Short mmCIF file of C-alpha atoms and ligand atoms in Angstrom, two decimals:
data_model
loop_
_atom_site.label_atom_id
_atom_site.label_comp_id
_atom_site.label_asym_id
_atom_site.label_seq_id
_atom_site.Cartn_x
_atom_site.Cartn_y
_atom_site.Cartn_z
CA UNK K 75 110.81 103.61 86.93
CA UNK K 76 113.21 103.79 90.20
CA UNK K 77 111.11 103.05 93.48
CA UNK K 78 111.13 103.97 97.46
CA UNK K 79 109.48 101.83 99.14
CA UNK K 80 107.44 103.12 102.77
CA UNK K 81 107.01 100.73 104.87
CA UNK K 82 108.88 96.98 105.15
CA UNK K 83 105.80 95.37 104.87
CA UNK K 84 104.61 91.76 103.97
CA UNK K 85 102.59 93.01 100.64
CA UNK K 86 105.96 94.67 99.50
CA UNK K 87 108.06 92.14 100.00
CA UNK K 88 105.81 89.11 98.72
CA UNK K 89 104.15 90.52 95.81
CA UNK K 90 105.01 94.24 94.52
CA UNK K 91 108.88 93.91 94.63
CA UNK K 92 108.65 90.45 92.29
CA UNK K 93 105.85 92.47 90.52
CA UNK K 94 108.41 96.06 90.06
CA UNK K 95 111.36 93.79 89.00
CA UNK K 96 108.89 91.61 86.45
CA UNK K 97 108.57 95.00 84.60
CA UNK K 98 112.26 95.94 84.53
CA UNK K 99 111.93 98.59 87.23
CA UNK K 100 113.82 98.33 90.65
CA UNK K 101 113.51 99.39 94.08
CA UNK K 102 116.49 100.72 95.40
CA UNK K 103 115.18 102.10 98.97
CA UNK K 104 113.33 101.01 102.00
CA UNK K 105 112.40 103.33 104.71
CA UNK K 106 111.16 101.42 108.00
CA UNK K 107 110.55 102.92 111.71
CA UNK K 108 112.69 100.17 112.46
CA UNK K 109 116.39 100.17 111.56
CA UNK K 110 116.77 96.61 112.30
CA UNK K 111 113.84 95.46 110.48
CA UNK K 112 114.42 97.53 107.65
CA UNK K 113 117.95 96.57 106.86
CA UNK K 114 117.31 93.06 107.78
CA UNK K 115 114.02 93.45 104.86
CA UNK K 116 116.72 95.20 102.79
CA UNK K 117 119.19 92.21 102.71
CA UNK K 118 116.52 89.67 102.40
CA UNK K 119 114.82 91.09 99.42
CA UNK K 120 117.74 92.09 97.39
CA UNK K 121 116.73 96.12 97.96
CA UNK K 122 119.97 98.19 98.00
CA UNK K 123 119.56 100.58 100.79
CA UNK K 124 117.45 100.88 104.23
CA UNK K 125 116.46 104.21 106.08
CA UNK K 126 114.17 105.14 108.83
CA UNK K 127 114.89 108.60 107.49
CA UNK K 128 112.14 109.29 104.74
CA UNK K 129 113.52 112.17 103.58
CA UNK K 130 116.41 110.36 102.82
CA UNK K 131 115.11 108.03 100.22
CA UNK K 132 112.66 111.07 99.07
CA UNK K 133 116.23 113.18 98.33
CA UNK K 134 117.49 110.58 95.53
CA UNK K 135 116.34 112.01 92.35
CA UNK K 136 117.04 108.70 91.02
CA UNK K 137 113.93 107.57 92.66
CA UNK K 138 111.00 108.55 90.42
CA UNK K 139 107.88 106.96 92.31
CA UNK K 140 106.77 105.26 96.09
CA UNK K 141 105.08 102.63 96.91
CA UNK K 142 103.35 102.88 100.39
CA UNK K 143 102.43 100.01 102.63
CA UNK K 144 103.08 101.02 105.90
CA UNK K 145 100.54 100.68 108.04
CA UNK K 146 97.83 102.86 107.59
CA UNK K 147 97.45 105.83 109.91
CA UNK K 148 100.95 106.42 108.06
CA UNK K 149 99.89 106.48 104.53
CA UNK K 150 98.83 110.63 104.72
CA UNK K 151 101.65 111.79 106.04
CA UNK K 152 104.62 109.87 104.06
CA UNK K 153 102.34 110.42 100.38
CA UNK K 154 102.33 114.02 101.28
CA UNK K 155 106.28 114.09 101.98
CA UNK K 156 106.71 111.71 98.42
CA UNK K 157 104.08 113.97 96.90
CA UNK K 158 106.46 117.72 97.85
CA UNK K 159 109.30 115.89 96.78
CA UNK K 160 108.26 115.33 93.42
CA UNK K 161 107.50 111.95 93.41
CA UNK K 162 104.66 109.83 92.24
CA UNK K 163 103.10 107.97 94.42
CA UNK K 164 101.12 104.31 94.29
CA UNK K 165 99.45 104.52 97.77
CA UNK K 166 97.89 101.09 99.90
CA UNK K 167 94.34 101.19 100.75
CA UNK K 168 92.80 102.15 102.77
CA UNK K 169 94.07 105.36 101.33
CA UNK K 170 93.61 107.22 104.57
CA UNK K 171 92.27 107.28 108.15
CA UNK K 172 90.05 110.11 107.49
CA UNK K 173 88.36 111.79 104.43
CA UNK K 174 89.77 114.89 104.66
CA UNK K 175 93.31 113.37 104.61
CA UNK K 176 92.62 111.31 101.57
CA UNK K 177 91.32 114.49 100.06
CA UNK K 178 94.51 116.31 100.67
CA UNK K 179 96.58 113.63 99.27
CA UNK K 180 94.84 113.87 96.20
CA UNK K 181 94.82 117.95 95.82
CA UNK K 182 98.32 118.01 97.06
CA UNK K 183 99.62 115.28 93.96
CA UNK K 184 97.18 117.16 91.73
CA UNK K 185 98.73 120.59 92.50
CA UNK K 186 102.36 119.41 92.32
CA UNK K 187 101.75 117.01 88.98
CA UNK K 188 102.80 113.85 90.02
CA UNK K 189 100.47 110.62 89.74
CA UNK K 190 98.65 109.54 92.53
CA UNK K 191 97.26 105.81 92.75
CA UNK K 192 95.75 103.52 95.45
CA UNK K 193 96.50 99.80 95.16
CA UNK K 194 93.00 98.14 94.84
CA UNK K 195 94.60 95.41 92.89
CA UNK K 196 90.99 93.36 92.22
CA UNK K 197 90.20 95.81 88.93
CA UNK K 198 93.25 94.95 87.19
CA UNK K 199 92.62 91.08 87.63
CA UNK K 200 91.55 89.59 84.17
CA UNK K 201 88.70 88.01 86.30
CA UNK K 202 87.44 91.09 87.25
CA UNK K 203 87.99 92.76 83.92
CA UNK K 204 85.79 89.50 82.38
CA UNK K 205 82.85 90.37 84.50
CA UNK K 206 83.28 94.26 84.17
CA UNK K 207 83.18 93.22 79.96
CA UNK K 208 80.43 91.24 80.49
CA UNK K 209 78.47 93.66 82.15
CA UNK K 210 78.95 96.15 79.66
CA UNK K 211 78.01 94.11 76.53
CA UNK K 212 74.61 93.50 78.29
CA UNK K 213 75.18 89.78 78.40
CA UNK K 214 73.22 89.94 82.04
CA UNK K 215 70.45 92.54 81.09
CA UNK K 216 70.47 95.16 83.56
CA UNK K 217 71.92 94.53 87.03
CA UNK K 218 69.73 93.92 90.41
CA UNK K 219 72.06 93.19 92.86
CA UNK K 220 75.33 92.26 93.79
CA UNK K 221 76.63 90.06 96.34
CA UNK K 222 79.92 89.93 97.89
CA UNK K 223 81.70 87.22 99.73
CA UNK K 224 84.99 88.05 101.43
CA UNK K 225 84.65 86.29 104.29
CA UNK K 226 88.01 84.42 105.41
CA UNK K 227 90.53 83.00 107.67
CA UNK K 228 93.29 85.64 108.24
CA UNK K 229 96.63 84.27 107.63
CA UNK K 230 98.41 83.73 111.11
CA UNK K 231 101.55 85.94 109.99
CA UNK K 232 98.96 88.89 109.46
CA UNK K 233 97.55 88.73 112.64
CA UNK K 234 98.99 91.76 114.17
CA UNK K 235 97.62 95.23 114.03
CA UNK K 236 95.05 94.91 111.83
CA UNK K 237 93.78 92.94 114.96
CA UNK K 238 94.14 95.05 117.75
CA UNK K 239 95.55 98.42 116.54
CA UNK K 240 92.66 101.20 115.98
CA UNK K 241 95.48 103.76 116.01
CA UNK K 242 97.32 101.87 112.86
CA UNK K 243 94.08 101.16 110.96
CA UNK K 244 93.33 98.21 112.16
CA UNK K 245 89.86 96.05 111.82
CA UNK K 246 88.35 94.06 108.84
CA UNK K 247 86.42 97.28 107.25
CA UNK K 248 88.98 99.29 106.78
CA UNK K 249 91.06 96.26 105.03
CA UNK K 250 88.14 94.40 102.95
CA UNK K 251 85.25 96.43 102.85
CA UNK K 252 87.28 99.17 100.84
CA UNK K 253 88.46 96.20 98.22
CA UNK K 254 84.91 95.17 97.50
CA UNK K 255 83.81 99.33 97.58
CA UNK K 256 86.58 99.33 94.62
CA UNK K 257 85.37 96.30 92.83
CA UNK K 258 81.69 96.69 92.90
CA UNK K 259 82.32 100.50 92.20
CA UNK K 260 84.34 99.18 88.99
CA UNK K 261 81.67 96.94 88.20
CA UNK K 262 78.42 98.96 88.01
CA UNK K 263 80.49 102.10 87.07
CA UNK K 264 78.46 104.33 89.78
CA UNK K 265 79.12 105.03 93.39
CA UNK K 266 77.10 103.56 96.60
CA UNK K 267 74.67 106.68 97.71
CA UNK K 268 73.86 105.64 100.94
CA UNK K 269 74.71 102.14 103.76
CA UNK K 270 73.44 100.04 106.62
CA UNK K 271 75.77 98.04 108.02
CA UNK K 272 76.28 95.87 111.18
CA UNK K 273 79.78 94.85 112.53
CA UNK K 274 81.08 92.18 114.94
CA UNK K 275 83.60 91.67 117.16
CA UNK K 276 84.27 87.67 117.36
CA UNK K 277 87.06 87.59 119.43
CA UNK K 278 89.78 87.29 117.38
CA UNK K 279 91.66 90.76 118.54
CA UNK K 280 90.61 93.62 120.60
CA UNK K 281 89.31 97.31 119.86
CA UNK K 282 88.57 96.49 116.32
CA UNK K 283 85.89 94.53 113.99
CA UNK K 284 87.00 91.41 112.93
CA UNK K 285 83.38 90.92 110.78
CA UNK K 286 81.08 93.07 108.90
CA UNK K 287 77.91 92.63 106.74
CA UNK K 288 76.90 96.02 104.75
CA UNK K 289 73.88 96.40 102.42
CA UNK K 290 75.04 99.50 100.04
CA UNK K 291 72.70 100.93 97.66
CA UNK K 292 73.32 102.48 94.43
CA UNK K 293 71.91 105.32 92.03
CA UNK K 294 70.60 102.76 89.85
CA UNK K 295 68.89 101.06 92.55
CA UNK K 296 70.86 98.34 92.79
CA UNK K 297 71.36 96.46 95.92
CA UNK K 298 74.78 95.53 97.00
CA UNK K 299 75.48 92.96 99.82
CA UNK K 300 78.86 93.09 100.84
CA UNK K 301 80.47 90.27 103.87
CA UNK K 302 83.85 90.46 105.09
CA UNK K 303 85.45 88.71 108.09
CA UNK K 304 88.86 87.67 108.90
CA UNK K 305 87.28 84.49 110.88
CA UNK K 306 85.59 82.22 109.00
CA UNK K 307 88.42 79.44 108.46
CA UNK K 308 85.81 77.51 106.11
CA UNK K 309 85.50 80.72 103.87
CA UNK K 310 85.86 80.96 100.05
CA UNK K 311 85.69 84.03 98.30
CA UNK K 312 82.74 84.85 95.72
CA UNK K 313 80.98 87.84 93.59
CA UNK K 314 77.71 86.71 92.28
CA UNK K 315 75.79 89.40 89.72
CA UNK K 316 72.45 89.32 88.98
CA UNK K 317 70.59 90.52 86.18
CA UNK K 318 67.05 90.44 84.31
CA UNK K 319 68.54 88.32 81.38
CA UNK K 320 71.30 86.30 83.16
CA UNK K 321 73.88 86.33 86.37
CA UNK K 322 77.54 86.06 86.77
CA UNK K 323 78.87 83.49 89.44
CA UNK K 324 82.38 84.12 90.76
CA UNK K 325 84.32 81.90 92.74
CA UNK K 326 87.37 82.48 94.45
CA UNK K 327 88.40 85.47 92.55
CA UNK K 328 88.92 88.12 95.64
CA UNK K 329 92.31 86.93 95.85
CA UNK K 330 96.00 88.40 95.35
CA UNK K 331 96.53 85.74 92.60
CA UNK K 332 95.08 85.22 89.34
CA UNK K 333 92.30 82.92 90.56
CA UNK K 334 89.18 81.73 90.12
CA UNK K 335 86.58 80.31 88.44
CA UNK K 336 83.32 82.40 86.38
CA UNK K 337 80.07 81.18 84.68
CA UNK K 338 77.81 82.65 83.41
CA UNK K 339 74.04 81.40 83.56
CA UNK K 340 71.61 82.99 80.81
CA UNK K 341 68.50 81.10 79.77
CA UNK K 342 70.91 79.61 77.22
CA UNK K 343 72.30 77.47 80.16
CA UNK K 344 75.59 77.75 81.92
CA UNK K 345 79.07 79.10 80.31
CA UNK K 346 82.66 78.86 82.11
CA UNK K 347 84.04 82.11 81.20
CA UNK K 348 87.89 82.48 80.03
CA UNK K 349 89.90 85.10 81.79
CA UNK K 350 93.26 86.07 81.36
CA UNK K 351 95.39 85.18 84.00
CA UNK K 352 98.26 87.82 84.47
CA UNK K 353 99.78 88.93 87.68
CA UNK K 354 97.43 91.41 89.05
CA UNK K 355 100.07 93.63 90.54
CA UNK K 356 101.90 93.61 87.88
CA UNK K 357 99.03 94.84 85.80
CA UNK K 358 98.68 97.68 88.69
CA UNK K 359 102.41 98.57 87.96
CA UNK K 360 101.92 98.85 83.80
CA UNK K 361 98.81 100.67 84.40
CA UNK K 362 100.50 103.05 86.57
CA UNK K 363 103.58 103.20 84.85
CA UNK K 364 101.32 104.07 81.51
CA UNK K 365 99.30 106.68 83.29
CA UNK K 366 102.77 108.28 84.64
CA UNK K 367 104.00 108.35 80.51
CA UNK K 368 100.28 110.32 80.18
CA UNK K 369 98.17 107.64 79.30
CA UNK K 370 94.75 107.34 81.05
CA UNK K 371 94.35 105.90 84.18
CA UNK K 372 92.54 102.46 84.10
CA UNK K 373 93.45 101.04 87.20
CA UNK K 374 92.29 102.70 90.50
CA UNK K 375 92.89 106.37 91.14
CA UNK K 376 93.68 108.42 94.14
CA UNK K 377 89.40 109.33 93.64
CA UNK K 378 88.91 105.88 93.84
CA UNK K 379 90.91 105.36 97.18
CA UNK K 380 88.65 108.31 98.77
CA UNK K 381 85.53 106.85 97.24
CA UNK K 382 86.21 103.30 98.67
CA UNK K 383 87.41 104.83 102.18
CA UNK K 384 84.29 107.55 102.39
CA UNK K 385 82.13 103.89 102.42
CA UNK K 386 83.69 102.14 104.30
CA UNK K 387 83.88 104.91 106.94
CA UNK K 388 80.31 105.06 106.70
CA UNK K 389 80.00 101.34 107.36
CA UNK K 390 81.29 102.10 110.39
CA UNK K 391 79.27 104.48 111.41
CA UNK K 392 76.13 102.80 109.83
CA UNK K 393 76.87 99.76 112.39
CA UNK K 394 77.98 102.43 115.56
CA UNK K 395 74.42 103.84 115.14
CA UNK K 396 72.20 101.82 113.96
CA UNK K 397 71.47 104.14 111.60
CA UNK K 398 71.80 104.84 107.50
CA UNK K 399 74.44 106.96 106.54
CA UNK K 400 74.47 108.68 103.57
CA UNK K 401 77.61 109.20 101.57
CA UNK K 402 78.87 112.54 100.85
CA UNK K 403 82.40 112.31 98.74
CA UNK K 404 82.88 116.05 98.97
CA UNK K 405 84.46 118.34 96.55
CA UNK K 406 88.39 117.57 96.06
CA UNK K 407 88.37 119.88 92.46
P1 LIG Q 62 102.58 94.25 107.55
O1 LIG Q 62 102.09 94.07 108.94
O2 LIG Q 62 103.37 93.17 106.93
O3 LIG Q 62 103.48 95.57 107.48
C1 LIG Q 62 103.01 96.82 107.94
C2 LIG Q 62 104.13 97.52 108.68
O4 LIG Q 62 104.43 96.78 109.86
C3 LIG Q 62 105.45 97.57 107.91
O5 LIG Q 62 105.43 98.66 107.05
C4 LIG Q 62 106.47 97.66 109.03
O6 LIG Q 62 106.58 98.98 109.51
C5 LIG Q 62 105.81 96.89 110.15
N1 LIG Q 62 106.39 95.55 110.26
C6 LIG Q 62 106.06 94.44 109.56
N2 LIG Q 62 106.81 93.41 109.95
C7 LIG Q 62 107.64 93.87 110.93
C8 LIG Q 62 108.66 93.29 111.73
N3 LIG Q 62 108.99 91.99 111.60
N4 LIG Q 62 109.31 94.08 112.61
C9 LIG Q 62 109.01 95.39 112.75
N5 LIG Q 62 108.04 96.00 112.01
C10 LIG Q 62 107.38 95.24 111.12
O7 LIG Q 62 101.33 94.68 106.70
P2 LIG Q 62 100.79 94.28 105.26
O8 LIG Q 62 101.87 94.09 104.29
O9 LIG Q 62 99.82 93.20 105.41
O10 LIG Q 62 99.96 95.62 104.92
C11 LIG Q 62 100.63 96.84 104.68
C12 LIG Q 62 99.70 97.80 103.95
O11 LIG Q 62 99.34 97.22 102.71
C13 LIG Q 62 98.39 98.13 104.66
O12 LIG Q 62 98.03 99.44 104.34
C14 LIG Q 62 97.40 97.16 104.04
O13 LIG Q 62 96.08 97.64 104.09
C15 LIG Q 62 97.92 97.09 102.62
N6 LIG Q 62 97.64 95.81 101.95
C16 LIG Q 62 97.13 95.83 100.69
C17 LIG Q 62 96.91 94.71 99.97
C18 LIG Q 62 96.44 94.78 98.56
O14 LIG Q 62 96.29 93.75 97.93
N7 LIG Q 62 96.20 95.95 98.01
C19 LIG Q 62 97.16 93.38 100.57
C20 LIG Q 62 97.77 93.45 101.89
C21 LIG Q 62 97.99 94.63 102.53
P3 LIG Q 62 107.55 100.08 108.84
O15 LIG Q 62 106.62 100.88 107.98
O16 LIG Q 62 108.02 100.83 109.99
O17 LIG Q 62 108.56 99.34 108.05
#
C-alpha cells in the first residue's frame, strides 16, 4: 500500500508513518496548507514529496490510500477529493464537523468502492480486545454500567486549536468523547440511544470545552459514564465494567501505546489479565490493509466514525440545553 498523507500533523508524524513503514508500506506524499511546514515535515520524516496542492498527491496512481489528520473541519472535504480520485481512505476522528458530512463521506466511498475507515485506534489495542473477549465469554455476567475515565493533562505541544479553534474542531468532546463513544460502542456491541451531558470551560483556551462529563444510556439499559478533560494534570486513564457475576478494572489503557494494566474481580477473587501488546496503529493499518484485500472490517468503520460523532454532537447539545438528546444516526444505505 502507497500512502498520501493530508495534513502534516503531530499523529502522522509520531505514530502512523513508523506504524505504515513497520508494515512495509510507504508514504510518499504530504499535502500541507503550508508550503514551508510541509516540506520542512517532508525532510524531517523521510516522506519524498510535499504539496499544498491536494490534487496533486491525489493524481499519482501510485498512491493507493490517504491518511487524514488535518485538522478537523478539513477531514469532509479532502476524504471526498481522495474518495473521487479513487483512493481509499483511513480518516481521523472526529470523522466530521457535522452528521450530514460524515454521512456523505461514507455514501460517497461506498458508491465509488474504495474503503473508508476512521482511526479510533482504542479497538485494535490488545487491551481493549481482552475486555471486549471477556465480555463476550460471560466472564462478568451481564453488564450494568460502564465507566470511563479520560480525564488528562494535554500535552503542551498540542495545545493549539483544539484549544481555542471552534472553526477547526476544536474542544475536548469532539477529541475524547468520540474515542470512548468508539470503545464503549465496541464493548457492549450496541449503540448509546439517548445523553445528558454537562460541559466546562476551565480556562485553559477560549470558545471551546476543555471538560465534559456525559451519562449515555444504552438499549440494554446499561448506564455509561463517560469523563474527559484536557486539565486534570493528576489524571490517569481508566475503563471499569461492571457486571452481575464480576467487573473488569482498567487502568491506563486509553492511551496511544500498548498500555495498561486489567483485573478482573469475580467472586473467585482478583485476576491480572494478559493482553497482547502490539502497536495499536499498526494493528489499525493490517486491519485496514486486510479489509482493502476484501476481508471484513474489524477495526472501526466509516459507520463507526458517524456513530461516535452523532454522540458526541449530542453531548454537546445535551450540555447547551440542559436537556436529553436523543440520538438519531439516520439512514446512510
Ligand atoms: P496537529 O495540531 O499536530 O496537526 C493538525 C494540523 O495543524 C496539521 O495537519 C497542519 O496543517 C497544522 N500544523 C501542525 N503543526 C504545524 C506547524 N508547525 N506549522 C503549521 N501548521 C502546522 O494535530 P494532531 O496531530 O494532534 O491531530 C490531527 C488530527 O488527528 C485531528 O483530527 C485529531 O483529532 C486526530 N488525532 C487522532 C488521534 C488518534 O489516536 N486517533 C490522536 C491525535 C490526533 P496542514 O493540514 O495544513 O498540514
Amino acid at each position: 500500500m502507497v500512502w498520501a498523507l493530508i495534513g502534516a500533523s503531530t499523529i502522522a508524524g509520531q505514530y502512523m508513518i513508523p506504524a505504515i513503514r513497520a508494515l512495509g508500506s510507504d508514504a510518499t506524499w504530504v499535502v500541507s496548507g503550508s508550503a514551508s511546514h510541509g516540506a520542512s515535515f517532508a525532510e524531517t520524516q523521510g516522506v519524498a514529496r510535499s504539496t499544498t496542492d491536494l490534487s496533486e498527491a491525489l493524481a499519482d496512481p501510485a498512491v493507493s490510500a490517504v491518511y487524514i489528520s488535518s485538522t478537523n473541519e478539513k477531514h469532509h472535504a479532502q476524504a471526498l477529493a481522495a474518495i473521487a480520485a479513487g483512493k481509499h481512505v483511513l480518516c481521523e476522528k472526529p470523522l466530521a464537523m457535522t452528521l450530514e458530512e460524515a454521512r456523505e463521506m461514507i455514501v460517497a466511498a461506498r458508491d465509488a468502492g474504495v474503503h473508508f475507515a476512521t482511526n479510533h485506534h482504542l479497538r485494535c489495542a490488545g487491551s481493549h480486545r481482552a475486555i471486549r473477549q471477556m465480555i463476550v465469554d460471560g466472564k462478568i455476567g451481564d453488564v450494568v454500567s460502564v465507566k470511563v475515565s479520560h480525564a488528562v493533562s494535554l500535552p503542551e505541544h498540542l495545545r493549539g486549536w483544539r484549544l481555542d479553534n471552534p472553526v477547526a474542531g476544536g474542544g475536548v468532546v469532539l477529541d475524547m468523547t468520540v474515542h470512548d463513544t468508539d470503545t464503549v460502542r465496541f464493548h457492549l456491541g450496541e449503540d448509546p440511544v439517548s445523553v445528558v451531558a454537562e460541559t466546562a470551560a476551565t480556562g485553559m483556551g477560549a470558545g471551546v470545552e476543555d471538560s465534559a462529563m456525559a451519562v449515555m444510556s444504552m438499549p440494554s439499559g446499561v448506564q455509561v459514564f463517560s469523563h474527559v478533560s484536557f486539565h486534570h494534570p493528576f489524571g490517569k486513564t481508566a475503563v471499569e465494567i461492571h457486571g452481575t457475576k464480576g467487573a473488569i478494572h482498567a487502568r491506563g489503557v486509553i492511551a496511544q501505546v500498548p498500555a495498561g494494566e486489567i483485573t478482573l474481580v469475580t467472586e473467585a477473587g482478583e485476576q491480572e489479565i494478559q493482553f497482547a501488546r502490539h502497536d495499536l496503529y499498526e494493528q489499525v493499518l493490517k486491519e485496514f490493509n486486510a479489509a482493502v484485500s476484501g476481508a471484513a472490517h474489524s477495526g472501526a468503520t466509516g459507520e463507526d466514525g458517524l456513530k461516535s460523532l452523532a454522540v458526541a454532537l449530542a453531548v454537546r447539545e445535551a450540555a447547551a440545553t440542559g436537556e436529553r438528546q436523543y440520538l438519531n444516526y439516520g439512514d446512510h444505505s
